[in-house]
PDB file of C-alpha atoms and ligand atoms in Angstrom:
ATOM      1  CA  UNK A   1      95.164  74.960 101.423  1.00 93.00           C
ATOM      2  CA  UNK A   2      96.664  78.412 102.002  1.00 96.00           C
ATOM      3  CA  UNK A   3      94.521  80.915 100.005  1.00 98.00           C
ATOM      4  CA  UNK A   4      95.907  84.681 100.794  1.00 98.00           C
ATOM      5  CA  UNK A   5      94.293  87.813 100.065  1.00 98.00           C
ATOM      6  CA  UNK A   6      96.601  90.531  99.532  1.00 98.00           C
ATOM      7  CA  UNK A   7      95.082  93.705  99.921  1.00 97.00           C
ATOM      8  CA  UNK A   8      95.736  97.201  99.662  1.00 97.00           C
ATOM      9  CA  UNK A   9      95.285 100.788  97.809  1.00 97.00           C
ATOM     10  CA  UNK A  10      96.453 100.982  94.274  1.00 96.00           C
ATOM     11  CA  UNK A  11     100.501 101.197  94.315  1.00 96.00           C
ATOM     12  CA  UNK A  12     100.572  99.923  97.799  1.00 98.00           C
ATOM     13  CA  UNK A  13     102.879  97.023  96.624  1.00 97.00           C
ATOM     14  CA  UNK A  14     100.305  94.236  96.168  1.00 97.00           C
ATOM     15  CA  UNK A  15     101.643  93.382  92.978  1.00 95.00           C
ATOM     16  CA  UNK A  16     105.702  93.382  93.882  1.00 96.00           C
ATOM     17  CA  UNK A  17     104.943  91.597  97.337  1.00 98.00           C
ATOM     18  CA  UNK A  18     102.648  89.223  95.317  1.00 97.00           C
ATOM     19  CA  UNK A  19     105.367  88.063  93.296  1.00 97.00           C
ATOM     20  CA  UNK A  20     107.444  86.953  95.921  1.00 97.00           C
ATOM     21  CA  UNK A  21     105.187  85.554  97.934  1.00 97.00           C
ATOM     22  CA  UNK A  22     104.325  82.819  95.575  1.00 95.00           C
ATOM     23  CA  UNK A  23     107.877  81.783  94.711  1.00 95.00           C
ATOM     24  CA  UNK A  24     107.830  81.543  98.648  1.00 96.00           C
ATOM     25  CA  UNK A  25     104.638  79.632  99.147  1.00 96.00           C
ATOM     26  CA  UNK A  26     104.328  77.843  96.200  1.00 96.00           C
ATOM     27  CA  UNK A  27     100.906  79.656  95.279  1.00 97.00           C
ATOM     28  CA  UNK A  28      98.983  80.360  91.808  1.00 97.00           C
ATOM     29  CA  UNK A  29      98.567  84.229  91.797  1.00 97.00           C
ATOM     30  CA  UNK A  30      95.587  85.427  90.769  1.00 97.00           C
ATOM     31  CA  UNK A  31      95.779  89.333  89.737  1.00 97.00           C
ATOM     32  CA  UNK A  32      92.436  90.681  88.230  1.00 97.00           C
ATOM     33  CA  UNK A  33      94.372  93.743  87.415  1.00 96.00           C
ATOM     34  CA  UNK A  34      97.017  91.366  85.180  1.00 96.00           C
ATOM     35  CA  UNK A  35      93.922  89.208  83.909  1.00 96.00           C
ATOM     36  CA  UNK A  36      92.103  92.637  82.694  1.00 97.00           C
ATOM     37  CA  UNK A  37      95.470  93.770  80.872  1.00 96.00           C
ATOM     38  CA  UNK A  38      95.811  90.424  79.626  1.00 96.00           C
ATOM     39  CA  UNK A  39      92.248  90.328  77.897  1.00 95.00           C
ATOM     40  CA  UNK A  40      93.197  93.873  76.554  1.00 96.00           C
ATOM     41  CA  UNK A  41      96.202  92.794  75.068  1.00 96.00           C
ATOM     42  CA  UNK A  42      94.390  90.099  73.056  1.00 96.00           C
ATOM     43  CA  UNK A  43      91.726  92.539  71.804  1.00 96.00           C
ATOM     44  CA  UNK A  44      88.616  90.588  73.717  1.00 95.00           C
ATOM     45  CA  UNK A  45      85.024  91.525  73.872  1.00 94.00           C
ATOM     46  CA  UNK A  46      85.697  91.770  77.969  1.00 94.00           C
ATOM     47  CA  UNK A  47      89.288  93.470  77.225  1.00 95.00           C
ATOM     48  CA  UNK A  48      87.860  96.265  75.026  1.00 95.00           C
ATOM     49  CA  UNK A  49      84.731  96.682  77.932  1.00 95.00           C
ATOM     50  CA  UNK A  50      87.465  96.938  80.633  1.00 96.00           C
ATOM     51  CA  UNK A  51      89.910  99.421  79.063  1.00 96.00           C
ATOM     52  CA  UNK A  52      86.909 102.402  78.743  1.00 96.00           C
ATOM     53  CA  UNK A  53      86.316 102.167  82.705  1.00 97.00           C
ATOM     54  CA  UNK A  54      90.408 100.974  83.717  1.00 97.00           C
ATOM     55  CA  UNK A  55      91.418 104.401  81.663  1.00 95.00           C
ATOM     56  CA  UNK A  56      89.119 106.174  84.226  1.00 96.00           C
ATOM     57  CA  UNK A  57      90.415 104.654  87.141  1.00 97.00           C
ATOM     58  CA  UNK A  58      87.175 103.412  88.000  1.00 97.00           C
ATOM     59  CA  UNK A  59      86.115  99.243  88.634  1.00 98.00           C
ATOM     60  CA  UNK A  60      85.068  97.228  86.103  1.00 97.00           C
ATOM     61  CA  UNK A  61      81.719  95.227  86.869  1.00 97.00           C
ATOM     62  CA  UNK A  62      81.864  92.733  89.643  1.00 97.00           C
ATOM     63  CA  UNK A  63      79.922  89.778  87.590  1.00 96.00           C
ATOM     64  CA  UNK A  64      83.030  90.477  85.092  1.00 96.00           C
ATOM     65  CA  UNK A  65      85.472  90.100  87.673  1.00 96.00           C
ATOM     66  CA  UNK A  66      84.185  87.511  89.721  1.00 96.00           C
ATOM     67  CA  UNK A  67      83.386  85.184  86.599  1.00 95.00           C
ATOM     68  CA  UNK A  68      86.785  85.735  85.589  1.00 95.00           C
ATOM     69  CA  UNK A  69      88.037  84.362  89.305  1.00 96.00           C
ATOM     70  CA  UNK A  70      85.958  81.192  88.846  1.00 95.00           C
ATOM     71  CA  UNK A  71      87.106  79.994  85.752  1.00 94.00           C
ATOM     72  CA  UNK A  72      90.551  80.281  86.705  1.00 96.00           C
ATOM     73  CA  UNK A  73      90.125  78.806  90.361  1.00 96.00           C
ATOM     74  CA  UNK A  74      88.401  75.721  87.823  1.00 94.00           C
ATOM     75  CA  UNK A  75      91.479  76.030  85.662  1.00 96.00           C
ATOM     76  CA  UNK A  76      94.238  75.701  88.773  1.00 96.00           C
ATOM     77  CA  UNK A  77      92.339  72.423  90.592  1.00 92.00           C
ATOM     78  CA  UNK A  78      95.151  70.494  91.941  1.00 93.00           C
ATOM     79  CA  UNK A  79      97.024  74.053  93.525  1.00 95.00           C
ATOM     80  CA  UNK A  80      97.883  74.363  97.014  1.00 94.00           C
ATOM     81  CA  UNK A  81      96.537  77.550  97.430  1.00 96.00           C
ATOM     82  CA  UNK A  82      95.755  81.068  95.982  1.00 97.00           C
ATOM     83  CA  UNK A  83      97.031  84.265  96.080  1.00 98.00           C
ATOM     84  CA  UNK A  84      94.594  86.847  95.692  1.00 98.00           C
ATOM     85  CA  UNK A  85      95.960  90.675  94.228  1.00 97.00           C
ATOM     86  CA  UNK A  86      93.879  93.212  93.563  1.00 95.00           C
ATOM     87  CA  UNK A  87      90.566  90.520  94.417  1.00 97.00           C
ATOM     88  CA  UNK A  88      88.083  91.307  96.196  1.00 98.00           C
ATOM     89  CA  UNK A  89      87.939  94.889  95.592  1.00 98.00           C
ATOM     90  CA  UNK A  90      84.013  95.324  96.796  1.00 98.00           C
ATOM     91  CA  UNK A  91      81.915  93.754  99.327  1.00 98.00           C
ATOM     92  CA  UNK A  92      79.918  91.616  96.680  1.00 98.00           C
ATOM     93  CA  UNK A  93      83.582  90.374  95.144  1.00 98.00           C
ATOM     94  CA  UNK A  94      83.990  89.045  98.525  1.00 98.00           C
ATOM     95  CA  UNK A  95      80.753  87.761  99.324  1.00 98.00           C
ATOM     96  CA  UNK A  96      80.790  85.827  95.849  1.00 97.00           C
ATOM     97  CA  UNK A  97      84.420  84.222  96.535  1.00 98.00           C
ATOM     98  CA  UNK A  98      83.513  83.021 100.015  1.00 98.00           C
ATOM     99  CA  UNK A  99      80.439  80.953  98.227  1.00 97.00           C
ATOM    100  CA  UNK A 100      83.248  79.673  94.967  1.00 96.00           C
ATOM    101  CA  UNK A 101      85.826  78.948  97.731  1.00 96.00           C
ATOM    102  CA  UNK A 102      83.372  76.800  99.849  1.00 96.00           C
ATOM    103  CA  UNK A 103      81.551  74.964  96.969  1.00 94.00           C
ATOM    104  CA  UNK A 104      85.238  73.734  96.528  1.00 92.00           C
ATOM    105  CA  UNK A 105      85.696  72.545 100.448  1.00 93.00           C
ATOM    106  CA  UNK A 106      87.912  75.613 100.867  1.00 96.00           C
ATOM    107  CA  UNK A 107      88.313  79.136 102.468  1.00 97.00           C
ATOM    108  CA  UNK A 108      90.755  82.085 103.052  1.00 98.00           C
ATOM    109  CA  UNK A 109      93.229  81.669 105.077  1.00 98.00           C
ATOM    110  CA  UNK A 110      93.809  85.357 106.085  1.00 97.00           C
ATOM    111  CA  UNK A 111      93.260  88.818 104.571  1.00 98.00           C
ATOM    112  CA  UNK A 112      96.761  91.135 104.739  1.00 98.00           C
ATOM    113  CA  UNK A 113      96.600  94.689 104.213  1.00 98.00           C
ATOM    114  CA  UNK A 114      99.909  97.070 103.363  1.00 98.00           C
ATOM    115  CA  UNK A 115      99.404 100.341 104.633  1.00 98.00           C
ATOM    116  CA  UNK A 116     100.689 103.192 102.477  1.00 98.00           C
ATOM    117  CA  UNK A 117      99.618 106.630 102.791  1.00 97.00           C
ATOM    118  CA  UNK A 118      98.095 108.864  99.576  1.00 95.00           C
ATOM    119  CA  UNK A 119     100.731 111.196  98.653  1.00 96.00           C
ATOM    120  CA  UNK A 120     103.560 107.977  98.349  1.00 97.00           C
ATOM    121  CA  UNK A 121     100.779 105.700  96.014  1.00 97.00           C
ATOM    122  CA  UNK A 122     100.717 109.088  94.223  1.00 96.00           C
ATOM    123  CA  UNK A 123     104.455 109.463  93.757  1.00 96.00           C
ATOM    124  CA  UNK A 124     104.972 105.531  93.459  1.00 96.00           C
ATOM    125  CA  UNK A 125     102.466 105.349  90.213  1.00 96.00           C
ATOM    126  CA  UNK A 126     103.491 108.163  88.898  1.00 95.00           C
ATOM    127  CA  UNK A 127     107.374 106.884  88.864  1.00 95.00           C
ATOM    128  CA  UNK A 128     105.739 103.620  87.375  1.00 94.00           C
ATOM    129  CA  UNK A 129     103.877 105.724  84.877  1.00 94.00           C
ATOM    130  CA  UNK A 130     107.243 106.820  83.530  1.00 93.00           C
ATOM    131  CA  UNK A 131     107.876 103.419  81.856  1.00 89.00           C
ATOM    132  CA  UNK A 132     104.771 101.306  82.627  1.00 87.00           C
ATOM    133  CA  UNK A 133     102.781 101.875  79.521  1.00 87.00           C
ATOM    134  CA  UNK A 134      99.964 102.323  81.407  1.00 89.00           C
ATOM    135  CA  UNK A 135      97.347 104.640  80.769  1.00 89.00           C
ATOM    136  CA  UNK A 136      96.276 104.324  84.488  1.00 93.00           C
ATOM    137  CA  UNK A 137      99.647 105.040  86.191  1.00 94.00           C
ATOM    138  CA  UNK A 138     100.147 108.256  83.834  1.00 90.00           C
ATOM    139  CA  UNK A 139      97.961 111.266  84.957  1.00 93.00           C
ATOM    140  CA  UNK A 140      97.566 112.058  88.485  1.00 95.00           C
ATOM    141  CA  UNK A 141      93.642 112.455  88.137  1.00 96.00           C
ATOM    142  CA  UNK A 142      93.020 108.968  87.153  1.00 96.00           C
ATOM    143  CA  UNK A 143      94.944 108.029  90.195  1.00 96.00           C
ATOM    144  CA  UNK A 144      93.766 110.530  92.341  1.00 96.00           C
ATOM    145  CA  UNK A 145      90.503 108.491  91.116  1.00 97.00           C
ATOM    146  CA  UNK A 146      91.855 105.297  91.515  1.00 97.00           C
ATOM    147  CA  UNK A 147      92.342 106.518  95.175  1.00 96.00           C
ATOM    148  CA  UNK A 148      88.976 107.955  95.924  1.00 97.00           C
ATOM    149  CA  UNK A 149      87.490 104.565  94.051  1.00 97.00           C
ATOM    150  CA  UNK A 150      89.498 102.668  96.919  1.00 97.00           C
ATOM    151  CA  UNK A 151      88.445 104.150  99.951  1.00 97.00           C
ATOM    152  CA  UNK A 152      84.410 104.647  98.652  1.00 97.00           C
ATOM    153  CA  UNK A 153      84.199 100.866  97.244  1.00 98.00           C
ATOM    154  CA  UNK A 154      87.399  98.825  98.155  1.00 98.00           C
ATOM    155  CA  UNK A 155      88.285  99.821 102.115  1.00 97.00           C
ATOM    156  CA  UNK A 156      85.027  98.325 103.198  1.00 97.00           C
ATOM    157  CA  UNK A 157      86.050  94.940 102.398  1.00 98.00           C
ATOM    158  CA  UNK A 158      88.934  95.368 105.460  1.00 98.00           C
ATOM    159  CA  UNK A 159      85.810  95.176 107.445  1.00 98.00           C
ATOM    160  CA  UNK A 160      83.859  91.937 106.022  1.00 98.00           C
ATOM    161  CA  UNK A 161      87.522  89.938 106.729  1.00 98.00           C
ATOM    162  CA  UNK A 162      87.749  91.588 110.085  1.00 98.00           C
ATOM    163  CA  UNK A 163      84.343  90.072 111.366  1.00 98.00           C
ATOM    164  CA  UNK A 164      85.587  86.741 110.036  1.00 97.00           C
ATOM    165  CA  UNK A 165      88.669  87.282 112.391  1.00 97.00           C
ATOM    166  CA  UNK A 166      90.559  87.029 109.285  1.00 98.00           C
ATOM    167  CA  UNK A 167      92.353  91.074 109.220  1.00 98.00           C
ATOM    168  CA  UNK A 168      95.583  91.916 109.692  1.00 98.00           C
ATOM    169  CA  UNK A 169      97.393  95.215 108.753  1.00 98.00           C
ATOM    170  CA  UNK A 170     101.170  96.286 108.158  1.00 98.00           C
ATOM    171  CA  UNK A 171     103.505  98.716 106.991  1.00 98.00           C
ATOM    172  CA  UNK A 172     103.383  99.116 103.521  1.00 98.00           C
ATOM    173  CA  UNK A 173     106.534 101.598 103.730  1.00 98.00           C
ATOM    174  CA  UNK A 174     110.195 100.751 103.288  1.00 97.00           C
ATOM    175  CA  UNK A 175     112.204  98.203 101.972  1.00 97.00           C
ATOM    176  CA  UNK A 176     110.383  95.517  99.834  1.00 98.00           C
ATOM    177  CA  UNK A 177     112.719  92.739 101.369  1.00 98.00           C
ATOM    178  CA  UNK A 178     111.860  94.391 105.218  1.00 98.00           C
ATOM    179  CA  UNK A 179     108.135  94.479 104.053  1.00 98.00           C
ATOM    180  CA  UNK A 180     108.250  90.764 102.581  1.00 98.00           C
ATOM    181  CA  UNK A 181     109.926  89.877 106.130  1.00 98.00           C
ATOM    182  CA  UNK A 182     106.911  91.085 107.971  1.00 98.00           C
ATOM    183  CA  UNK A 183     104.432  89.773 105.778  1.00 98.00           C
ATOM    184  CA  UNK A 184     105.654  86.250 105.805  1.00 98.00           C
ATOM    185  CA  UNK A 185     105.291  86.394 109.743  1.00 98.00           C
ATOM    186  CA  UNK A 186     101.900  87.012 109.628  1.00 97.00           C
ATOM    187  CA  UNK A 187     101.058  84.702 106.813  1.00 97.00           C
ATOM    188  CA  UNK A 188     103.185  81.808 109.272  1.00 96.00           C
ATOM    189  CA  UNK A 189     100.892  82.445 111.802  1.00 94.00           C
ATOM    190  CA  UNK A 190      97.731  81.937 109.387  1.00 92.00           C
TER     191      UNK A 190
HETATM  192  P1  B4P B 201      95.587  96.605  89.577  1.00 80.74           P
HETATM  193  O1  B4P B 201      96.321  95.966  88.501  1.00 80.74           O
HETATM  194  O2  B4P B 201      95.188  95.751  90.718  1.00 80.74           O
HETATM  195  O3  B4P B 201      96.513  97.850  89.913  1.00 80.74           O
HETATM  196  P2  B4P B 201      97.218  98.423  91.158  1.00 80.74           P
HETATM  197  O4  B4P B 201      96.231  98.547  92.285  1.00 80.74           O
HETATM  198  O5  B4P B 201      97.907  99.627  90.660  1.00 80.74           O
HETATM  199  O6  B4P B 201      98.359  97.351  91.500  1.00 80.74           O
HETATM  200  P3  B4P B 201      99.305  97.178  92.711  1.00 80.74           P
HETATM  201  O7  B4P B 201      98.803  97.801  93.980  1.00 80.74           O
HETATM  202  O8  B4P B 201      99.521  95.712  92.704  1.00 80.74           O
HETATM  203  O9  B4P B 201     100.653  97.914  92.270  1.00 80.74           O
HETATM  204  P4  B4P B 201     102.036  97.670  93.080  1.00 80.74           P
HETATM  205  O10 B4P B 201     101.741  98.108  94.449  1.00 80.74           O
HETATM  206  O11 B4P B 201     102.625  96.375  92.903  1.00 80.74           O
HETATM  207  O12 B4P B 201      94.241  97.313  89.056  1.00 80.74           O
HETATM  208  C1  B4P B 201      94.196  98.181  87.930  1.00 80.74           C
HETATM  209  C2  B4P B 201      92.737  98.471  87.518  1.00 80.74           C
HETATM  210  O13 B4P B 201      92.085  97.235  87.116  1.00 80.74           O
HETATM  211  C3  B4P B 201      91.815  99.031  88.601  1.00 80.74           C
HETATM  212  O14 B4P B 201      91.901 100.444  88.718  1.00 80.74           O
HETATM  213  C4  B4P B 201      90.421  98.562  88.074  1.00 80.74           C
HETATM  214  O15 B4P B 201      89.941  99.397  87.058  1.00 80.74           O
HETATM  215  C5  B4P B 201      90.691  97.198  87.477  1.00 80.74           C
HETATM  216  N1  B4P B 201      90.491  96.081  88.434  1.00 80.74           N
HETATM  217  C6  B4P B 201      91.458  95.209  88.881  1.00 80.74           C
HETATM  218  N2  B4P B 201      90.923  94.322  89.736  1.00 80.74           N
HETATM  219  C7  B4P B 201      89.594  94.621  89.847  1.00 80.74           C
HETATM  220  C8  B4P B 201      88.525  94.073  90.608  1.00 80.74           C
HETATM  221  N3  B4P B 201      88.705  93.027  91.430  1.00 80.74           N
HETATM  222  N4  B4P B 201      87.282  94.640  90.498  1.00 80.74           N
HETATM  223  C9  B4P B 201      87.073  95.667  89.676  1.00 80.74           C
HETATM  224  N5  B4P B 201      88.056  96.249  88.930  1.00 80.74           N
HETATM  225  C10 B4P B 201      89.301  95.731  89.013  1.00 80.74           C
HETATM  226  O16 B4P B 201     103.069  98.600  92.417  1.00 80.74           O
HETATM  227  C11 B4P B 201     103.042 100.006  92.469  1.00 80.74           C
HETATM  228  C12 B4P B 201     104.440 100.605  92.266  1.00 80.74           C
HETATM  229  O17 B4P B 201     105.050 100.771  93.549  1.00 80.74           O
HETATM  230  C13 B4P B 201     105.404  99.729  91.456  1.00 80.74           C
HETATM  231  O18 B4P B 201     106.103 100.552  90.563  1.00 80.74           O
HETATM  232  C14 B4P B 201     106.354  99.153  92.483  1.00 80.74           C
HETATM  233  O19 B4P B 201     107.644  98.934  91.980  1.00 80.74           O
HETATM  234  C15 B4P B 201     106.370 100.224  93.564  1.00 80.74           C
HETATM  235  N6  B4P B 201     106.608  99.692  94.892  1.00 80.74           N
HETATM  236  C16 B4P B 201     106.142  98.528  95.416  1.00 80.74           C
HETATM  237  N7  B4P B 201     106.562  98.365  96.683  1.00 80.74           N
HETATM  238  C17 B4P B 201     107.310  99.474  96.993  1.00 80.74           C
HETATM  239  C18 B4P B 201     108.030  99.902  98.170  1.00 80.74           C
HETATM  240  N8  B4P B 201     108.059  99.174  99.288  1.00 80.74           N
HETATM  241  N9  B4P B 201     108.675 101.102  98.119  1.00 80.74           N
HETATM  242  C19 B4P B 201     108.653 101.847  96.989  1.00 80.74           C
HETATM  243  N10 B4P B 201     108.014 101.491  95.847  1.00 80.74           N
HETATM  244  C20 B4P B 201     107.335 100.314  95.837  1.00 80.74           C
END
């Protein structure tokens, strides 16, 4: 099984790379950030929860998060691997997936990071904020939070998949297509 974490500030292009990696690779794509807006759109309990703190720019509870990544790794049985966006995005999210991944004879494959620096994830949610619809990409304070919630909570997970031997960083800036180029090299050597 090839199960891919994709990781990487908010903006850095998890999302757009995500999307054609698994057309690639043949992988379900799991996106807490598109399971969250999902459960919004339908008006759920967990949806309404999330909004308050996603409007912030802050994380929602890991137990939330992580019980939403079991039930759909239970749901997806017979793929050939995952594609993790936006997941882990704390030391505990990563912690718990290791122990769902191995009561299911499995494991990550490799953790990639895309490397983009502050000022262009400002400018690049802001330009999505334009048309997005969402709350988060709108005012540069709730990114500027999303930003500071990255490198306090989400960064130190880059160090839990480096221990494992498992870390490996590139450019996040340029071309999609030159970025998707490099990304598949490293994911072929996985
Ligand atoms: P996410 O949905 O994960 O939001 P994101 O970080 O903004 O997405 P992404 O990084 O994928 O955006 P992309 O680069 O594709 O999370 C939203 C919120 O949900 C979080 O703040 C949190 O509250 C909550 N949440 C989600 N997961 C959680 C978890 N595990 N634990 C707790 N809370 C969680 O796109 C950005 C823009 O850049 C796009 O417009 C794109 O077109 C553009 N772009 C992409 N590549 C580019 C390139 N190479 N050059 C120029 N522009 C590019």
């Amino acid at each position: 099984m090839l199960n891919l974490v994709l990781f990487g500030p908010p903006g850095a292009g998890k999302g757009t790379q995500s999307q054609k990696l698994i057309e690639k690779y043949q992988l379900v794509h799991l996106s807490t950030g598109d399971i969250l807006r999902n459960e919004i759109a339908n008006g759920t309990e967990l949806g309404l929860e999330a909004k308050k703190l996603m409007d912030q720019g802050v994380l929602v509870p890991d137990e939330v998060v992580i019980g939403m990544i079991s039930n759909k790794l239970d749901a997806n049985k017979d793929a050939k691997g995952f594609i993790f966006d936006g997941f882990p995005r704390t030391v505990a999210q990563a912690e718990a997936l290791d122990v769902l991944l191995k009561s299911k004879d499995t494991a990550i494959s490799g953790m990639v990071a895309l490397e983009v620096n502050d000022q262009e994830l400002e400018k690049r949610l802001l330009l999505r904020g334009k048309d997005s619809g969402r709350p988060d990409d709108a005012n540069p304070e709730i990114i500027r939070k999303r930003i500071e919630e990255y490198n306090t909570k989400t960064a130190p997970v880059a160090n839990f998949y480096k221990s494992q031997g498992k870390y490996v960083s590139i450019n996040g800036i340029g071309d999609i297509e030159g970025i998707f180029s490099e990304l598949t090299k490293v994911i072929d050597s996985f």
